């Protein structure tokens, strides 16, 4: 089979965002669009030729079709082998695990994460480097630059392969190995956590839990690990069958989109533990009876308790959190005498710190938590960590959280999102606030005195690379913060995220409901950025 050269043209806007290239399926369907991006990956990654690649996705609409296209192109570009998850399925953390375990030259992950799926919804693609992590900005910029120069791509004339049958087949000179998408990942989890103690918890019969896979990719992983290996009751995993449109749902595990699950944790008969993951399996939401654990608190609590978990019993080297994530983890790091790094939003910024052994745990406020076991955030990992913790401490979730606050203080936290805004208005709003920043320190916003205000920029401590424009950060007296940032994953207009944090050192004094506790700060943030006058929005679309 000879490679065919097909003429194409560059497309506008193929610059990867926070987490790869995300667009509507309709955009990806334009002739040559997906091919253009994939050819740019092959052209900029010289070691792929003759190398091995991992390929899989979250199972959403267009996943299988894209895999067939990419396989033909991989063969025509001289790859020796591609490992594909059976049925085209690989959760994002599982893909990272497989890339690392088999020392491949990288992987292509097909996902638009928590964005809805279907013919009228979203699709996405990203390249992960041999460390198993999302490509750093130097790599994504090189790929982007190449997408603008291409005038042709290489492919083979060949029929679609059967993605459902395990085993190896040839495509031209290239081997395609259809692998079990779950086994390697499940083995890794078993090596980190005390499955025996967790099994005892389930065997006791007194521990009621549900995991909501939201008809996204984690269903098969959760069933294998929770039900088959740990012995949770069949049916513990809800919505466990991956569907191309996620059952028309929004596979985003948060209070707004996993309402059914949240309701199951309420009241005396409520579940003891509930959790959910997103479209591609890298996010997690943690709930206890009448208790929601904010992702920022979750990171801090995992860090403070890591020594109780077999995989981390020797302690942790350091922690990192994305800039808008609350500073709860900083307090734990301080107590442990380790560093807490503050990085820009997006998992790619954790890669160097993890590779260098400077951090063991990392997380984002956006329901992302992970460790050095892979180079992606990992939804099920966080869920297993929590179950292991509950088994070790023999306490309910709410008690663990409360004790944490009593020991470290409480970082009240909320994020307000204004979605599908006019891009111009959103950009103007950001420009307006950016111009205010230099004048803010020392002045008062409502009752809060401003300590610092800047446009967050990050210098990677390992390779010295610099990333600017990562969000407008206003630090207030007493550890409160307001942050404004535009999303880099949306596919429609602009999304403004307003991140709010306020610190209560003596958590025994109050136990307020978050939105009520943060009301004054919320109003200050709206007013400062003139959100209503500039955008016409009186309320955010999503509050998490
Ligand atoms: C969002 C989150 C960010 C996360 C990214 C990818 O990005 O805020 O923390 O890393 O999604 O998550 P943005 O630019 O829209 O704020 V996922 O689950 O797509 O891989
Ligand atoms: Co995701």
XYZ file of C-alpha atoms and ligand atoms in Angstrom:
565
model
C 0.000 0.000 0.000
C 1.534 3.302 -1.032
C 1.020 6.539 0.812
C -1.179 8.998 -0.987
C -0.491 12.706 -0.845
C -3.707 14.704 -0.622
C -3.716 18.440 -1.188
C -5.127 20.509 1.655
C -5.140 24.111 2.831
C -4.420 25.687 6.203
C -7.435 26.369 8.401
C -7.925 29.361 10.682
C -7.699 28.989 14.421
C -6.094 25.581 14.853
C -4.213 26.854 17.888
C -4.685 24.383 20.763
C -6.332 25.911 23.856
C -6.029 24.955 27.538
C -6.326 21.300 26.648
C -5.889 20.707 22.926
C -7.921 21.681 19.871
C -11.647 21.776 20.685
C -14.276 22.648 18.125
C -17.763 21.728 17.055
C -18.020 18.385 15.244
C -19.145 20.372 12.192
C -15.818 22.171 12.146
C -13.881 18.921 12.432
C -15.937 17.502 9.563
C -14.688 20.003 7.002
C -12.631 18.108 4.448
C -8.992 18.133 5.519
C -9.557 19.833 8.885
C -8.713 16.934 11.208
C -6.116 15.700 8.721
C -4.386 19.076 8.689
C -3.915 19.044 12.459
C -2.821 15.412 12.551
C -0.291 15.924 9.744
C 1.109 18.881 11.694
C 1.687 16.539 14.643
C 3.561 14.043 12.468
C 5.595 16.803 10.805
C 6.726 18.395 14.056
C 7.443 15.180 16.002
C 10.289 13.608 14.086
C 10.578 10.614 16.436
C 7.092 9.405 15.567
C 8.442 8.018 12.307
C 9.333 4.398 13.058
C 7.905 4.869 16.550
C 4.901 3.777 18.580
C 1.834 5.905 19.274
C -1.127 5.471 21.631
C -4.556 6.369 20.260
C -7.963 6.520 21.896
C -10.711 8.794 23.087
C -13.712 9.306 25.292
C -16.090 7.477 22.951
C -18.063 10.525 21.922
C -19.632 11.041 18.514
C -16.966 11.123 15.740
C -14.423 9.248 17.920
C -14.423 6.058 15.842
C -14.375 7.923 12.551
C -11.460 10.097 13.632
C -9.531 7.034 14.784
C -9.832 5.427 11.342
C -8.562 8.637 9.710
C -5.640 8.928 12.123
C -4.668 5.258 11.759
C -4.422 5.582 7.965
C -2.375 8.742 8.325
C -0.097 7.162 10.945
C 0.624 4.285 8.573
C 1.321 6.668 5.685
C 3.633 8.715 7.896
C 5.776 5.702 8.732
C 4.771 4.833 12.288
C 5.726 1.301 13.176
C 2.887 0.647 15.615
C -0.228 2.219 17.115
C -1.836 0.989 20.339
C -5.585 1.626 20.177
C -8.026 1.167 23.038
C -10.697 -1.388 22.166
C -13.729 0.312 20.654
C -11.632 3.455 20.351
C -11.918 3.956 24.125
C -9.147 5.277 26.348
C -9.808 7.601 29.233
C -7.346 10.493 29.330
C -5.517 9.173 32.437
C -5.505 5.638 31.012
C -3.943 6.938 27.792
C -1.276 8.642 29.883
C -0.696 5.377 31.766
C -0.322 3.361 28.542
C 2.040 5.918 26.939
C 4.321 5.669 29.984
C 4.089 1.939 30.582
C 5.025 1.005 27.011
C 7.495 3.868 26.595
C 5.868 5.069 23.404
C 6.707 8.206 21.455
C 3.464 9.798 22.608
C -0.246 9.591 22.104
C -3.197 11.237 20.449
C -6.236 11.650 22.692
C -9.623 12.411 21.193
C -11.872 14.241 23.593
C -13.684 17.445 24.336
C -13.683 16.439 27.990
C -16.762 17.720 29.816
C -18.265 19.458 26.776
C -21.427 17.815 25.388
C -21.119 15.274 22.560
C -23.131 14.546 19.406
C -23.344 15.720 15.783
C -24.120 19.278 16.874
C -21.832 19.272 19.886
C -18.098 19.202 20.498
C -15.047 17.175 19.560
C -11.386 17.559 20.393
C -7.886 16.273 19.784
C -4.607 16.687 21.594
C -1.102 15.294 21.472
C 0.612 13.925 24.571
C 4.392 13.636 24.776
C 6.382 10.504 25.795
C 6.113 11.415 29.505
C 2.378 10.771 29.105
C 1.413 14.396 29.629
C -0.272 17.014 27.479
C 2.216 18.681 25.166
C 3.828 21.780 26.673
C 3.319 25.148 24.995
C 6.539 24.909 22.965
C 5.195 21.750 21.324
C 1.636 22.987 20.825
C 2.959 26.225 19.318
C 5.134 24.275 16.879
C 2.146 22.139 15.875
C 0.045 25.256 15.468
C 2.681 26.964 13.330
C 2.832 23.894 11.094
C -0.978 23.818 10.634
C -0.646 27.194 8.947
C 1.964 26.041 6.426
C 0.676 22.679 5.296
C -0.472 22.171 1.746
C -0.878 18.405 1.809
C -1.256 15.412 4.089
C -0.337 11.737 3.765
C -2.770 8.882 4.034
C -3.402 5.343 2.785
C -6.220 3.989 0.726
C -7.504 1.269 3.060
C -10.755 -0.001 4.509
C -11.779 0.774 8.099
C -10.341 -1.581 10.714
C -12.407 -3.487 13.253
C -11.708 -1.528 16.453
C -13.614 -3.954 18.653
C -11.522 -7.099 18.193
C -8.532 -7.374 20.531
C -5.229 -8.291 18.882
C -2.832 -7.100 16.221
C -3.528 -6.392 12.569
C -1.484 -4.772 9.815
C -2.321 -1.523 8.091
C 0.213 -1.245 5.274
C 3.550 -1.809 6.988
C 2.256 -0.559 10.347
C 0.968 -2.750 13.176
C -2.282 -1.786 14.858
C -2.677 -3.356 18.293
C -6.195 -3.202 19.709
C -5.635 -3.328 23.471
C -7.812 -3.720 26.548
C -8.298 -0.064 27.552
C -8.861 -0.860 31.225
C -6.344 -3.520 32.336
C -3.104 -1.498 32.508
C -4.829 1.358 34.283
C -6.603 -0.914 36.764
C -3.285 -2.617 37.578
C -1.702 0.775 38.234
C -4.521 1.685 40.634
C -4.096 -1.631 42.417
C -0.401 -0.836 42.912
C -1.198 2.495 44.627
C -4.168 1.751 46.864
C -5.047 -0.734 49.584
C -7.720 -2.716 47.751
C -7.979 -5.148 50.677
C -8.909 -2.436 53.185
C -11.310 -0.931 50.670
C -12.930 -4.325 50.085
C -13.466 -4.673 53.836
C -15.250 -1.332 53.845
C -17.653 -2.547 51.157
C -18.016 -5.990 52.748
C -19.134 -4.376 56.001
C -22.405 -3.565 54.252
C -22.591 -0.265 56.123
C -20.929 1.811 53.423
C -23.275 3.054 50.736
C -21.761 4.593 47.642
C -22.503 5.428 44.007
C -20.208 6.437 41.214
C -21.792 8.361 38.339
C -19.926 7.743 35.098
C -22.337 10.131 33.330
C -22.469 7.811 30.275
C -18.936 8.880 29.540
C -15.644 7.032 29.358
C -15.114 5.963 32.996
C -17.968 3.434 33.096
C -15.877 0.382 32.103
C -12.992 1.492 34.321
C -15.189 2.042 37.369
C -17.050 -1.253 36.911
C -13.801 -3.217 36.621
C -12.094 -1.520 39.563
C -14.915 -0.766 42.014
C -17.252 -3.674 41.363
C -14.985 -6.448 40.052
C -11.719 -5.859 41.870
C -12.802 -4.167 45.124
C -16.185 -5.833 45.520
C -18.580 -2.893 45.560
C -22.160 -3.986 44.969
C -23.158 -4.386 41.314
C -24.996 -1.205 40.391
C -22.634 0.982 42.399
C -21.589 2.453 39.050
C -24.448 4.483 37.556
C -24.727 5.497 33.895
C -21.820 3.147 33.242
C -22.265 2.623 29.533
C -20.319 5.103 27.389
C -22.670 6.695 24.857
C -21.764 8.833 21.857
C -23.917 11.699 23.130
C -23.464 10.932 26.864
C -27.204 10.246 27.007
C -27.731 13.879 25.964
C -26.198 14.939 29.257
C -23.444 17.334 30.071
C -20.655 15.056 31.372
C -19.305 17.622 33.783
C -19.137 16.399 37.380
C -20.157 19.425 39.395
C -23.072 20.604 41.482
C -24.811 22.033 38.437
C -24.584 19.001 36.156
C -24.653 16.007 38.516
C -27.819 17.011 40.380
C -29.282 13.507 40.577
C -26.186 12.214 42.340
C -26.037 15.164 44.716
C -29.678 14.521 45.705
C -28.789 10.930 46.629
C -26.385 12.151 49.322
C -28.978 14.200 51.205
C -30.634 13.290 54.462
C -30.361 10.441 56.924
C -30.719 7.795 54.209
C -28.234 9.566 51.985
C -25.204 7.848 50.540
C -22.033 7.795 52.615
C -19.949 8.552 49.573
C -20.675 9.578 46.003
C -18.438 10.566 43.151
C -18.571 11.364 39.468
C -16.189 11.820 36.596
C -16.303 13.728 33.320
C -16.383 12.900 29.598
C -12.776 11.750 29.355
C -12.330 10.562 32.932
C -9.838 13.094 34.200
C -12.124 15.104 36.499
C -13.721 14.097 39.769
C -16.399 15.301 42.119
C -16.356 14.065 45.717
C -19.451 14.024 47.923
C -20.179 12.647 51.365
C -23.456 12.496 53.223
C -24.773 16.069 53.108
C -21.322 17.207 52.136
C -19.638 18.497 48.986
C -15.854 18.596 49.005
C -14.586 21.481 46.907
C -11.825 20.361 44.536
C -9.448 22.822 46.185
C -10.157 21.333 49.614
C -9.890 17.836 48.192
C -6.335 18.503 46.999
C -5.388 19.872 50.417
C -6.989 16.954 52.274
C -5.351 14.343 50.042
C -1.998 16.028 50.616
C -2.476 16.156 54.385
C -3.427 12.455 54.483
C -1.207 11.018 51.756
C 0.938 9.070 54.227
C -2.095 6.851 54.961
C -2.158 5.565 51.371
C 0.272 2.792 50.345
C 1.397 4.551 47.143
C 2.327 7.694 49.072
C 3.287 6.313 52.475
C 6.805 7.716 52.251
C 5.426 11.224 52.029
C 5.091 13.701 49.199
C 7.864 15.742 47.605
C 5.797 18.847 46.926
C 2.399 20.055 45.759
C 1.324 22.209 42.833
C -1.974 23.921 42.186
C -3.193 26.050 39.335
C -3.267 29.753 40.123
C -7.075 30.062 40.533
C -7.216 26.998 42.811
C -7.702 27.986 46.458
C -4.715 28.334 48.737
C -5.868 25.507 51.029
C -3.061 23.297 49.700
C -0.482 26.000 50.466
C -1.304 25.708 54.147
C -0.800 21.963 54.114
C 2.495 22.340 52.254
C 3.649 24.844 54.823
C 2.797 22.464 57.671
C 4.610 19.613 55.911
C 7.632 21.765 55.150
C 7.345 21.260 51.391
C 6.829 23.640 48.483
C 3.463 24.436 46.931
C 3.951 25.673 43.353
C 1.432 27.978 41.684
C 1.093 27.267 37.960
C -1.152 28.573 35.181
C -4.430 26.794 34.466
C -4.069 23.534 32.507
C -2.429 20.225 33.364
C 0.453 20.723 30.937
C 2.091 23.079 33.431
C 2.481 20.305 36.026
C 4.456 18.020 33.706
C 7.953 19.389 34.258
C 7.527 19.558 38.042
C 6.296 15.952 38.119
C 9.061 14.733 35.799
C 11.690 16.458 37.943
C 10.332 14.867 41.118
C 9.606 18.271 42.643
C 5.941 17.490 43.286
C 3.926 14.366 44.008
C 0.366 15.742 44.071
C -1.258 18.468 42.021
C -4.692 19.824 41.340
C -7.021 22.412 39.906
C -10.190 24.001 41.209
C -11.975 22.693 38.107
C -12.445 19.220 39.619
C -8.991 17.998 38.643
C -6.672 16.119 40.996
C -3.714 13.890 40.278
C -0.265 12.669 41.166
C 2.999 11.512 39.683
C 1.485 8.111 38.784
C 0.525 9.515 35.349
C 0.818 12.933 33.705
C -2.874 13.786 33.469
C -5.399 14.592 36.117
C -7.185 11.434 37.086
C -10.820 11.206 38.135
C -11.021 7.597 39.311
C -7.660 7.861 41.044
C -9.047 10.671 43.209
C -12.168 8.622 43.962
C -10.065 5.604 44.967
C -7.812 7.828 47.076
C -10.874 9.038 48.980
C -12.284 5.537 49.486
C -8.883 4.358 50.700
C -8.807 7.333 53.060
C -12.284 6.559 54.404
C -11.191 2.956 54.974
C -8.020 4.081 56.747
C -9.517 6.815 58.929
C -12.849 5.075 59.525
C -14.599 8.447 59.578
C -17.303 9.958 57.376
C -16.349 12.428 54.651
C -17.888 15.420 56.439
C -15.904 14.702 59.586
C -12.621 14.492 57.693
C -13.369 17.792 55.966
C -14.385 19.532 59.170
C -11.313 18.348 61.018
C -9.201 19.601 58.160
C -10.742 23.063 58.393
C -10.289 23.099 62.137
C -6.635 22.288 61.730
C -5.761 24.473 58.761
C -8.523 27.073 58.518
C -11.193 27.153 55.851
C -10.775 28.539 52.351
C -14.291 29.385 51.188
C -14.277 29.056 47.439
C -16.570 29.510 44.475
C -16.302 30.013 40.728
C -18.833 31.987 38.709
C -18.906 31.362 34.961
C -20.484 33.637 32.364
C -20.787 31.517 29.252
C -21.231 32.132 25.521
C -20.485 35.817 25.880
C -19.733 38.122 23.035
C -15.979 37.630 22.560
C -15.364 41.319 21.988
C -17.207 42.371 25.151
C -15.384 39.739 27.190
C -12.011 40.841 25.820
C -12.831 44.487 26.515
C -13.831 43.645 30.074
C -10.514 41.902 30.649
C -8.619 44.848 29.125
C -10.517 47.214 31.386
C -9.654 45.275 34.557
C -6.058 44.834 33.382
C -5.697 48.607 33.135
C -7.052 48.998 36.688
C -4.554 46.579 38.223
C -1.543 48.874 38.761
C -3.676 51.351 40.738
C -5.284 48.785 43.037
C -2.677 47.830 45.653
C -3.222 49.774 48.866
C -6.773 50.821 47.926
C -9.963 49.323 49.301
C -12.512 47.249 47.405
C -15.572 47.215 49.641
C -14.189 46.158 52.996
C -11.147 44.509 51.505
C -7.734 46.129 51.238
C -5.855 45.130 48.094
C -2.391 43.718 48.735
C -1.356 42.925 45.177
C -2.841 42.845 41.691
C -1.220 41.421 38.584
C -1.640 39.737 35.226
C -0.397 36.288 36.193
C 2.734 35.084 34.416
C 4.676 31.919 35.134
C 8.272 30.957 34.674
C 8.703 27.201 34.641
C 11.288 26.412 37.353
C 12.624 23.475 35.370
C 13.053 24.730 31.804
C 12.727 28.482 32.337
C 9.967 28.858 29.749
C 7.650 31.771 30.349
C 3.852 31.913 29.982
C 2.088 35.233 30.364
C -1.511 36.430 30.304
C -2.736 33.621 32.549
C -5.451 35.453 34.444
C -5.926 38.693 36.381
C -5.158 38.106 40.022
C -6.142 40.379 42.873
C -4.890 39.458 46.340
C -6.751 40.902 49.299
C -5.860 41.299 52.903
C -6.377 38.153 54.973
C -5.833 35.712 52.127
C -8.917 36.464 50.016
C -8.600 36.651 46.246
C -10.537 37.611 43.139
C -9.377 36.245 39.792
C -10.709 36.950 36.306
C -9.809 34.662 33.443
C -11.162 33.768 30.019
C -11.685 30.089 29.312
C -9.491 28.371 26.753
C -11.737 25.334 26.209
C -15.072 26.783 25.111
C -16.321 26.374 21.559
C -18.873 29.174 21.507
C -18.069 32.851 22.068
C -16.129 33.564 25.239
C -16.531 32.267 28.771
C -15.544 34.555 31.619
C -14.550 32.788 34.810
C -14.551 34.712 38.075
C -12.779 32.795 40.833
C -13.386 33.839 44.417
C -11.697 32.769 47.584
C -11.969 33.977 51.141
C -10.130 32.627 54.128
C -11.588 31.961 57.579
C -8.750 31.086 59.959
C -11.045 29.922 62.760
C -13.406 27.460 61.117
C -14.922 26.531 64.478
C -16.588 29.932 64.589
C -18.766 29.715 61.493
C -20.161 27.126 59.191
C -21.748 29.255 56.542
C -23.185 28.211 53.254
C -20.550 29.141 50.671
C -22.497 31.566 48.463
C -23.828 33.377 51.512
C -20.424 33.570 53.138
C -18.903 34.952 49.964
C -21.659 37.381 49.007
C -19.713 40.580 49.791
C -16.723 39.415 47.776
C -18.945 38.294 44.892
C -20.518 41.753 44.699
C -17.138 43.463 44.801
C -15.907 41.285 41.928
C -18.973 42.034 39.798
C -18.750 45.723 40.374
C -15.022 46.051 39.834
C -15.221 44.436 36.403
C -18.515 46.171 35.543
C -19.875 42.792 34.548
C -23.495 43.831 34.286
C -22.983 47.083 32.405
C -20.444 45.605 30.025
C -22.130 42.284 29.290
C -25.760 42.680 30.308
C -25.419 39.643 32.545
C -26.885 39.968 36.018
C -26.142 36.393 37.079
C -23.523 33.811 36.167
C -24.645 30.815 34.083
C -22.858 28.249 36.207
C -21.804 28.450 39.827
C -19.466 25.803 41.174
C -10.866 24.240 31.937
C -10.454 24.308 33.393
C -8.995 23.930 33.540
C -8.776 22.545 32.924
C -9.266 22.519 31.495
C -9.192 21.139 30.894
O -10.087 25.151 31.184
O -10.672 25.592 33.914
O -8.640 23.958 34.900
O -7.425 22.202 32.958
O -10.626 22.937 31.441
O -9.976 20.242 31.617
P -10.608 26.606 30.764
O -9.507 27.201 29.914
O -11.911 26.422 30.046
O -10.818 27.358 32.041
V -10.590 18.861 30.866
O -11.300 17.925 31.945
O -10.836 19.387 29.511
O -9.359 18.106 30.151
Co -11.742 16.142 31.196
